[in-house]
mmCIF file of C-alpha atoms in Angstrom:
data_model
loop_
_atom_site.group_PDB
_atom_site.id
_atom_site.type_symbol
_atom_site.label_atom_id
_atom_site.label_comp_id
_atom_site.label_asym_id
_atom_site.label_seq_id
_atom_site.Cartn_x
_atom_site.Cartn_y
_atom_site.Cartn_z
ATOM 1 C CA GLY A 128 -24.832 23.078 -170.416
ATOM 2 C CA ALA A 129 -24.737 26.823 -170.787
ATOM 3 C CA VAL A 130 -25.353 28.816 -167.618
ATOM 4 C CA VAL A 131 -26.964 32.193 -167.172
ATOM 5 C CA SER A 132 -26.585 33.779 -163.763
ATOM 6 C CA GLN A 133 -28.810 36.489 -162.364
ATOM 7 C CA HIS A 134 -28.006 38.615 -159.353
ATOM 8 C CA PRO A 135 -29.493 39.351 -156.935
ATOM 9 C CA SER A 136 -32.006 36.533 -156.718
ATOM 10 C CA ARG A 137 -34.087 38.539 -154.266
ATOM 11 C CA VAL A 138 -34.042 42.218 -153.461
ATOM 12 C CA ILE A 139 -36.145 44.514 -151.340
ATOM 13 C CA CYS A 140 -35.888 48.219 -151.916
ATOM 14 C CA LYS A 141 -37.640 51.338 -150.706
ATOM 15 C CA SER A 142 -40.058 53.174 -152.927
ATOM 16 C CA GLY A 143 -38.307 55.865 -154.922
ATOM 17 C CA THR A 144 -34.927 54.180 -155.023
ATOM 18 C CA SER A 145 -33.271 52.429 -157.948
ATOM 19 C CA VAL A 146 -32.234 48.817 -158.109
ATOM 20 C CA LYS A 147 -29.972 47.032 -160.567
ATOM 21 C CA ILE A 148 -30.299 43.417 -161.656
ATOM 22 C CA GLU A 149 -27.442 41.706 -163.453
ATOM 23 C CA CYS A 150 -27.641 38.952 -166.031
ATOM 24 C CA ARG A 151 -24.420 37.142 -166.882
ATOM 25 C CA SER A 152 -23.671 34.392 -169.341
ATOM 26 C CA LEU A 153 -21.017 32.379 -167.546
ATOM 27 C CA ASP A 154 -19.580 30.141 -170.236
ATOM 28 C CA PHE A 155 -20.607 31.695 -173.506
ATOM 29 C CA GLN A 156 -20.843 35.025 -175.231
ATOM 30 C CA ALA A 157 -24.271 36.446 -175.882
ATOM 31 C CA THR A 158 -24.846 39.177 -178.408
ATOM 32 C CA THR A 159 -28.517 39.219 -177.494
ATOM 33 C CA MET A 160 -30.163 39.010 -174.104
ATOM 34 C CA PHE A 161 -33.828 39.300 -173.216
ATOM 35 C CA TRP A 162 -35.566 40.648 -170.144
ATOM 36 C CA TYR A 163 -38.947 39.365 -169.004
ATOM 37 C CA ARG A 164 -41.322 40.270 -166.212
ATOM 38 C CA GLN A 165 -43.852 38.006 -164.573
ATOM 39 C CA PHE A 166 -46.618 39.265 -162.345
ATOM 40 C CA PRO A 167 -48.324 36.818 -159.965
ATOM 41 C CA LYS A 168 -50.354 34.167 -161.742
ATOM 42 C CA GLN A 169 -49.550 35.674 -165.113
ATOM 43 C CA SER A 170 -47.314 34.605 -167.927
ATOM 44 C CA LEU A 171 -43.829 35.837 -168.623
ATOM 45 C CA MET A 172 -43.943 38.974 -170.705
ATOM 46 C CA LEU A 173 -41.035 40.189 -172.794
ATOM 47 C CA MET A 174 -39.940 43.656 -171.686
ATOM 48 C CA ALA A 175 -37.012 44.336 -173.941
ATOM 49 C CA THR A 176 -34.341 42.852 -176.141
ATOM 50 C CA SER A 177 -30.815 43.847 -175.231
ATOM 51 C CA ASN A 178 -28.120 43.912 -177.900
ATOM 52 C CA GLU A 179 -24.455 44.262 -177.035
ATOM 53 C CA GLY A 180 -23.110 47.652 -177.902
ATOM 54 C CA SER A 181 -26.402 49.169 -178.949
ATOM 55 C CA LYS A 182 -29.626 50.448 -177.462
ATOM 56 C CA ALA A 183 -32.184 47.992 -176.190
ATOM 57 C CA THR A 184 -35.435 47.449 -178.027
ATOM 58 C CA TYR A 185 -38.405 47.850 -175.729
ATOM 59 C CA GLU A 186 -41.784 46.209 -176.102
ATOM 60 C CA GLN A 187 -44.862 48.344 -176.341
ATOM 61 C CA GLY A 188 -45.950 49.690 -172.995
ATOM 62 C CA VAL A 189 -42.564 49.318 -171.303
ATOM 63 C CA GLU A 190 -41.075 52.641 -170.198
ATOM 64 C CA LYS A 191 -37.490 52.789 -171.389
ATOM 65 C CA ASP A 192 -36.628 55.626 -169.023
ATOM 66 C CA LYS A 193 -37.850 53.622 -166.065
ATOM 67 C CA PHE A 194 -36.319 50.290 -167.006
ATOM 68 C CA LEU A 195 -32.787 51.065 -168.084
ATOM 69 C CA ILE A 196 -31.005 48.288 -169.893
ATOM 70 C CA ASN A 197 -27.292 48.227 -170.522
ATOM 71 C CA HIS A 198 -25.520 45.475 -172.449
ATOM 72 C CA ALA A 199 -21.971 46.680 -172.192
ATOM 73 C CA SER A 200 -20.204 43.396 -172.839
ATOM 74 C CA LEU A 201 -20.884 40.070 -174.498
ATOM 75 C CA THR A 202 -21.445 38.414 -171.138
ATOM 76 C CA LEU A 203 -23.330 41.004 -169.105
ATOM 77 C CA SER A 204 -26.628 42.825 -169.380
ATOM 78 C CA THR A 205 -28.095 44.894 -166.567
ATOM 79 C CA LEU A 206 -31.637 46.037 -165.867
ATOM 80 C CA THR A 207 -32.020 49.051 -163.621
ATOM 81 C CA VAL A 208 -35.450 49.833 -162.247
ATOM 82 C CA THR A 209 -35.351 53.551 -161.558
ATOM 83 C CA SER A 210 -37.524 55.300 -158.999
ATOM 84 C CA ALA A 211 -39.111 51.997 -158.095
ATOM 85 C CA HIS A 212 -42.701 51.858 -156.888
ATOM 86 C CA PRO A 213 -44.634 49.034 -155.238
ATOM 87 C CA GLU A 214 -46.327 48.223 -158.552
ATOM 88 C CA ASP A 215 -42.888 47.385 -159.959
ATOM 89 C CA SER A 216 -42.670 44.478 -157.541
ATOM 90 C CA SER A 217 -42.413 41.442 -159.758
ATOM 91 C CA PHE A 218 -40.309 38.519 -160.903
ATOM 92 C CA TYR A 219 -37.735 39.591 -163.482
ATOM 93 C CA ILE A 220 -35.945 37.000 -165.538
ATOM 94 C CA CYS A 221 -33.366 37.258 -168.264
ATOM 95 C CA SER A 222 -32.349 34.957 -171.045
ATOM 96 C CA ALA A 223 -29.337 34.915 -173.305
ATOM 97 C CA ARG A 224 -28.737 33.610 -176.774
ATOM 98 C CA PRO A 225 -25.207 32.411 -177.481
ATOM 99 C CA THR A 226 -23.644 34.076 -180.463
ATOM 100 C CA ASN A 227 -23.838 31.783 -183.502
ATOM 101 C CA SER A 228 -26.096 29.212 -181.863
ATOM 102 C CA GLY A 229 -29.268 29.699 -183.838
ATOM 103 C CA ASN A 230 -32.300 30.046 -181.638
ATOM 104 C CA THR A 231 -31.095 28.218 -178.510
ATOM 105 C CA ILE A 232 -31.752 30.483 -175.549
ATOM 106 C CA TYR A 233 -30.800 29.937 -171.932
ATOM 107 C CA PHE A 234 -32.672 31.416 -168.998
ATOM 108 C CA GLY A 235 -31.416 32.816 -165.740
ATOM 109 C CA GLU A 236 -32.880 31.871 -162.389
ATOM 110 C CA GLY A 237 -34.786 35.116 -162.077
ATOM 111 C CA SER A 238 -34.849 37.941 -159.573
ATOM 112 C CA TRP A 239 -37.654 38.735 -157.177
ATOM 113 C CA LEU A 240 -38.057 42.448 -156.619
ATOM 114 C CA THR A 241 -40.151 43.763 -153.766
ATOM 115 C CA VAL A 242 -40.618 47.507 -153.466
ATOM 116 C CA VAL A 243 -41.843 48.656 -150.065
ATOM 117 C CA LYS B 170 -49.472 38.238 -182.600
ATOM 118 C CA GLN B 171 -48.796 34.801 -181.217
ATOM 119 C CA GLU B 172 -51.048 33.743 -178.338
ATOM 120 C CA VAL B 173 -50.253 30.731 -176.214
ATOM 121 C CA THR B 174 -52.853 29.071 -174.028
ATOM 122 C CA GLN B 175 -52.391 26.326 -171.489
ATOM 123 C CA ILE B 176 -55.121 24.093 -170.158
ATOM 124 C CA PRO B 177 -55.813 23.292 -167.417
ATOM 125 C CA ALA B 178 -54.613 26.201 -165.305
ATOM 126 C CA ALA B 179 -54.295 23.921 -162.309
ATOM 127 C CA LEU B 180 -54.226 20.181 -161.877
ATOM 128 C CA SER B 181 -54.072 17.974 -158.828
ATOM 129 C CA VAL B 182 -53.410 14.257 -159.134
ATOM 130 C CA PRO B 183 -52.502 11.399 -156.799
ATOM 131 C CA GLU B 184 -48.981 10.074 -156.933
ATOM 132 C CA GLY B 185 -48.381 7.477 -159.611
ATOM 133 C CA GLU B 186 -50.910 8.763 -162.106
ATOM 134 C CA ASN B 187 -50.038 9.562 -165.695
ATOM 135 C CA LEU B 188 -51.096 13.021 -166.807
ATOM 136 C CA VAL B 189 -51.223 15.292 -169.834
ATOM 137 C CA LEU B 190 -50.730 19.028 -169.974
ATOM 138 C CA ASN B 191 -51.956 20.929 -172.999
ATOM 139 C CA CYS B 192 -50.582 23.910 -174.852
ATOM 140 C CA SER B 193 -52.109 25.607 -177.885
ATOM 141 C CA PHE B 194 -50.818 28.438 -180.024
ATOM 142 C CA THR B 195 -52.433 30.587 -182.673
ATOM 143 C CA ASP B 196 -49.630 31.061 -185.200
ATOM 144 C CA SER B 197 -48.230 27.822 -186.582
ATOM 145 C CA ALA B 198 -45.138 29.561 -187.990
ATOM 146 C CA ILE B 199 -42.969 28.636 -185.048
ATOM 147 C CA TYR B 200 -39.266 27.923 -184.913
ATOM 148 C CA ASN B 201 -39.535 25.590 -181.957
ATOM 149 C CA LEU B 202 -41.561 24.883 -178.841
ATOM 150 C CA GLN B 203 -40.150 24.455 -175.382
ATOM 151 C CA TRP B 204 -41.567 23.156 -172.112
ATOM 152 C CA PHE B 205 -40.282 24.622 -168.860
ATOM 153 C CA ARG B 206 -40.740 23.915 -165.226
ATOM 154 C CA GLN B 207 -40.934 26.720 -162.675
ATOM 155 C CA ASP B 208 -40.751 25.987 -158.980
ATOM 156 C CA PRO B 209 -42.140 28.534 -156.505
ATOM 157 C CA GLY B 210 -39.724 31.408 -156.089
ATOM 158 C CA LYS B 211 -37.329 29.952 -158.620
ATOM 159 C CA GLY B 212 -36.430 30.508 -162.240
ATOM 160 C CA LEU B 213 -37.118 28.399 -165.291
ATOM 161 C CA THR B 214 -35.797 24.930 -165.915
ATOM 162 C CA SER B 215 -35.924 23.756 -169.490
ATOM 163 C CA LEU B 216 -37.490 20.306 -169.803
ATOM 164 C CA LEU B 217 -37.885 19.568 -173.484
ATOM 165 C CA LEU B 218 -37.270 21.396 -176.731
ATOM 166 C CA ILE B 219 -39.058 20.379 -179.921
ATOM 167 C CA GLN B 220 -37.850 21.821 -183.196
ATOM 168 C CA SER B 221 -40.540 22.745 -185.696
ATOM 169 C CA SER B 222 -39.554 19.786 -187.896
ATOM 170 C CA GLN B 223 -39.962 17.296 -185.067
ATOM 171 C CA ARG B 224 -43.095 15.588 -183.751
ATOM 172 C CA GLU B 225 -41.984 14.674 -180.266
ATOM 173 C CA GLN B 226 -39.192 14.583 -177.727
ATOM 174 C CA THR B 227 -38.701 12.332 -174.735
ATOM 175 C CA SER B 228 -36.689 12.694 -171.585
ATOM 176 C CA GLY B 229 -37.129 10.137 -168.828
ATOM 177 C CA ARG B 230 -40.754 10.155 -167.714
ATOM 178 C CA LEU B 231 -41.547 13.162 -169.882
ATOM 179 C CA ASN B 232 -42.783 13.103 -173.452
ATOM 180 C CA ALA B 233 -43.699 16.193 -175.419
ATOM 181 C CA SER B 234 -45.481 16.159 -178.743
ATOM 182 C CA LEU B 235 -45.959 18.860 -181.319
ATOM 183 C CA ASP B 236 -48.623 19.224 -183.988
ATOM 184 C CA LYS B 237 -47.847 22.464 -185.759
ATOM 185 C CA SER B 238 -50.750 22.300 -188.176
ATOM 186 C CA SER B 239 -53.276 22.238 -185.365
ATOM 187 C CA GLY B 240 -51.273 24.548 -183.121
ATOM 188 C CA ARG B 241 -51.019 22.103 -180.253
ATOM 189 C CA SER B 242 -48.469 20.524 -177.992
ATOM 190 C CA THR B 243 -48.864 18.137 -175.114
ATOM 191 C CA LEU B 244 -46.584 17.261 -172.242
ATOM 192 C CA TYR B 245 -47.106 13.755 -170.936
ATOM 193 C CA ILE B 246 -45.781 12.909 -167.483
ATOM 194 C CA ALA B 247 -45.709 9.242 -166.602
ATOM 195 C CA ALA B 248 -45.929 7.850 -163.088
ATOM 196 C CA SER B 249 -46.140 11.253 -161.441
ATOM 197 C CA GLN B 250 -44.223 11.940 -158.228
ATOM 198 C CA PRO B 251 -44.638 14.608 -155.544
ATOM 199 C CA GLY B 252 -41.398 16.146 -156.773
ATOM 200 C CA ASP B 253 -43.115 16.870 -160.075
ATOM 201 C CA SER B 254 -45.242 19.490 -158.318
ATOM 202 C CA ALA B 255 -44.488 22.812 -160.013
ATOM 203 C CA THR B 256 -45.805 25.169 -162.639
ATOM 204 C CA TYR B 257 -45.251 23.988 -166.180
ATOM 205 C CA LEU B 258 -44.894 26.569 -168.915
ATOM 206 C CA CYS B 259 -44.850 26.092 -172.627
ATOM 207 C CA ALA B 260 -43.258 28.651 -174.877
ATOM 208 C CA VAL B 261 -43.120 28.959 -178.635
ATOM 209 C CA VAL B 262 -40.358 30.707 -180.488
ATOM 210 C CA THR B 263 -41.631 32.776 -183.376
ATOM 211 C CA GLY B 264 -39.036 34.856 -185.114
ATOM 212 C CA ASN B 265 -36.825 36.274 -182.428
ATOM 213 C CA GLN B 266 -39.217 35.945 -179.525
ATOM 214 C CA PHE B 267 -40.456 33.527 -176.915
ATOM 215 C CA TYR B 268 -44.181 33.617 -176.302
ATOM 216 C CA PHE B 269 -45.103 31.994 -173.023
ATOM 217 C CA GLY B 270 -48.327 30.400 -171.940
ATOM 218 C CA THR B 271 -49.816 31.201 -168.539
ATOM 219 C CA GLY B 272 -48.784 27.843 -167.175
ATOM 220 C CA THR B 273 -50.349 24.830 -165.534
ATOM 221 C CA SER B 274 -49.871 24.496 -161.799
ATOM 222 C CA LEU B 275 -49.433 20.818 -161.007
ATOM 223 C CA THR B 276 -49.778 19.294 -157.557
ATOM 224 C CA VAL B 277 -48.973 15.640 -157.086
ATOM 225 C CA ILE B 278 -50.457 14.342 -153.858
ATOM 226 C CA PRO B 279 -48.440 11.689 -152.001
#
């Protein structure tokens, strides 16, 4: 089946630094990718929808200047957490929808971010 | 806005038991419903996908049903095994979005 790869799977960074998480569709092209965040014991919450070649659409309450999303190619979307703070520590997961596949969406393995 | 609720939040059963996990949603205008498994520290593994026109899907010991009119889905796990221990999430696709439930944490005791 289709594979979505996220990297890194775990990252620890110092408060105030920026960290980038990559989401790659390995065997298909994805015009649309989605980024989610999951805090402990809570559900996955959609942060933003990433569209190749255009600006991401952010959900209400998500700071677009803090969570920079770039979808520069049909197989790669990146999420950069800028000036990270401990409260940004969370599980971030992406999903990708193959172009021309209807509503089938494939999820990455997720990335654990710890800000110290 | 779609709201997805899962009951119970946690469940502990002895090995070999059959069990049912519940998922309810408020907006019946869904495209499909999907059940996922999430192991601690890991990502999501898709278990079953039910299209809105379908009533159920089966895969091995898993059976998922969908009743759109009542806004409910169930995941039935037969003959549970310790390896089934994980958090189970249901998600409904409405329009362009997944809406996830808060999950049921399942522990199967050997």
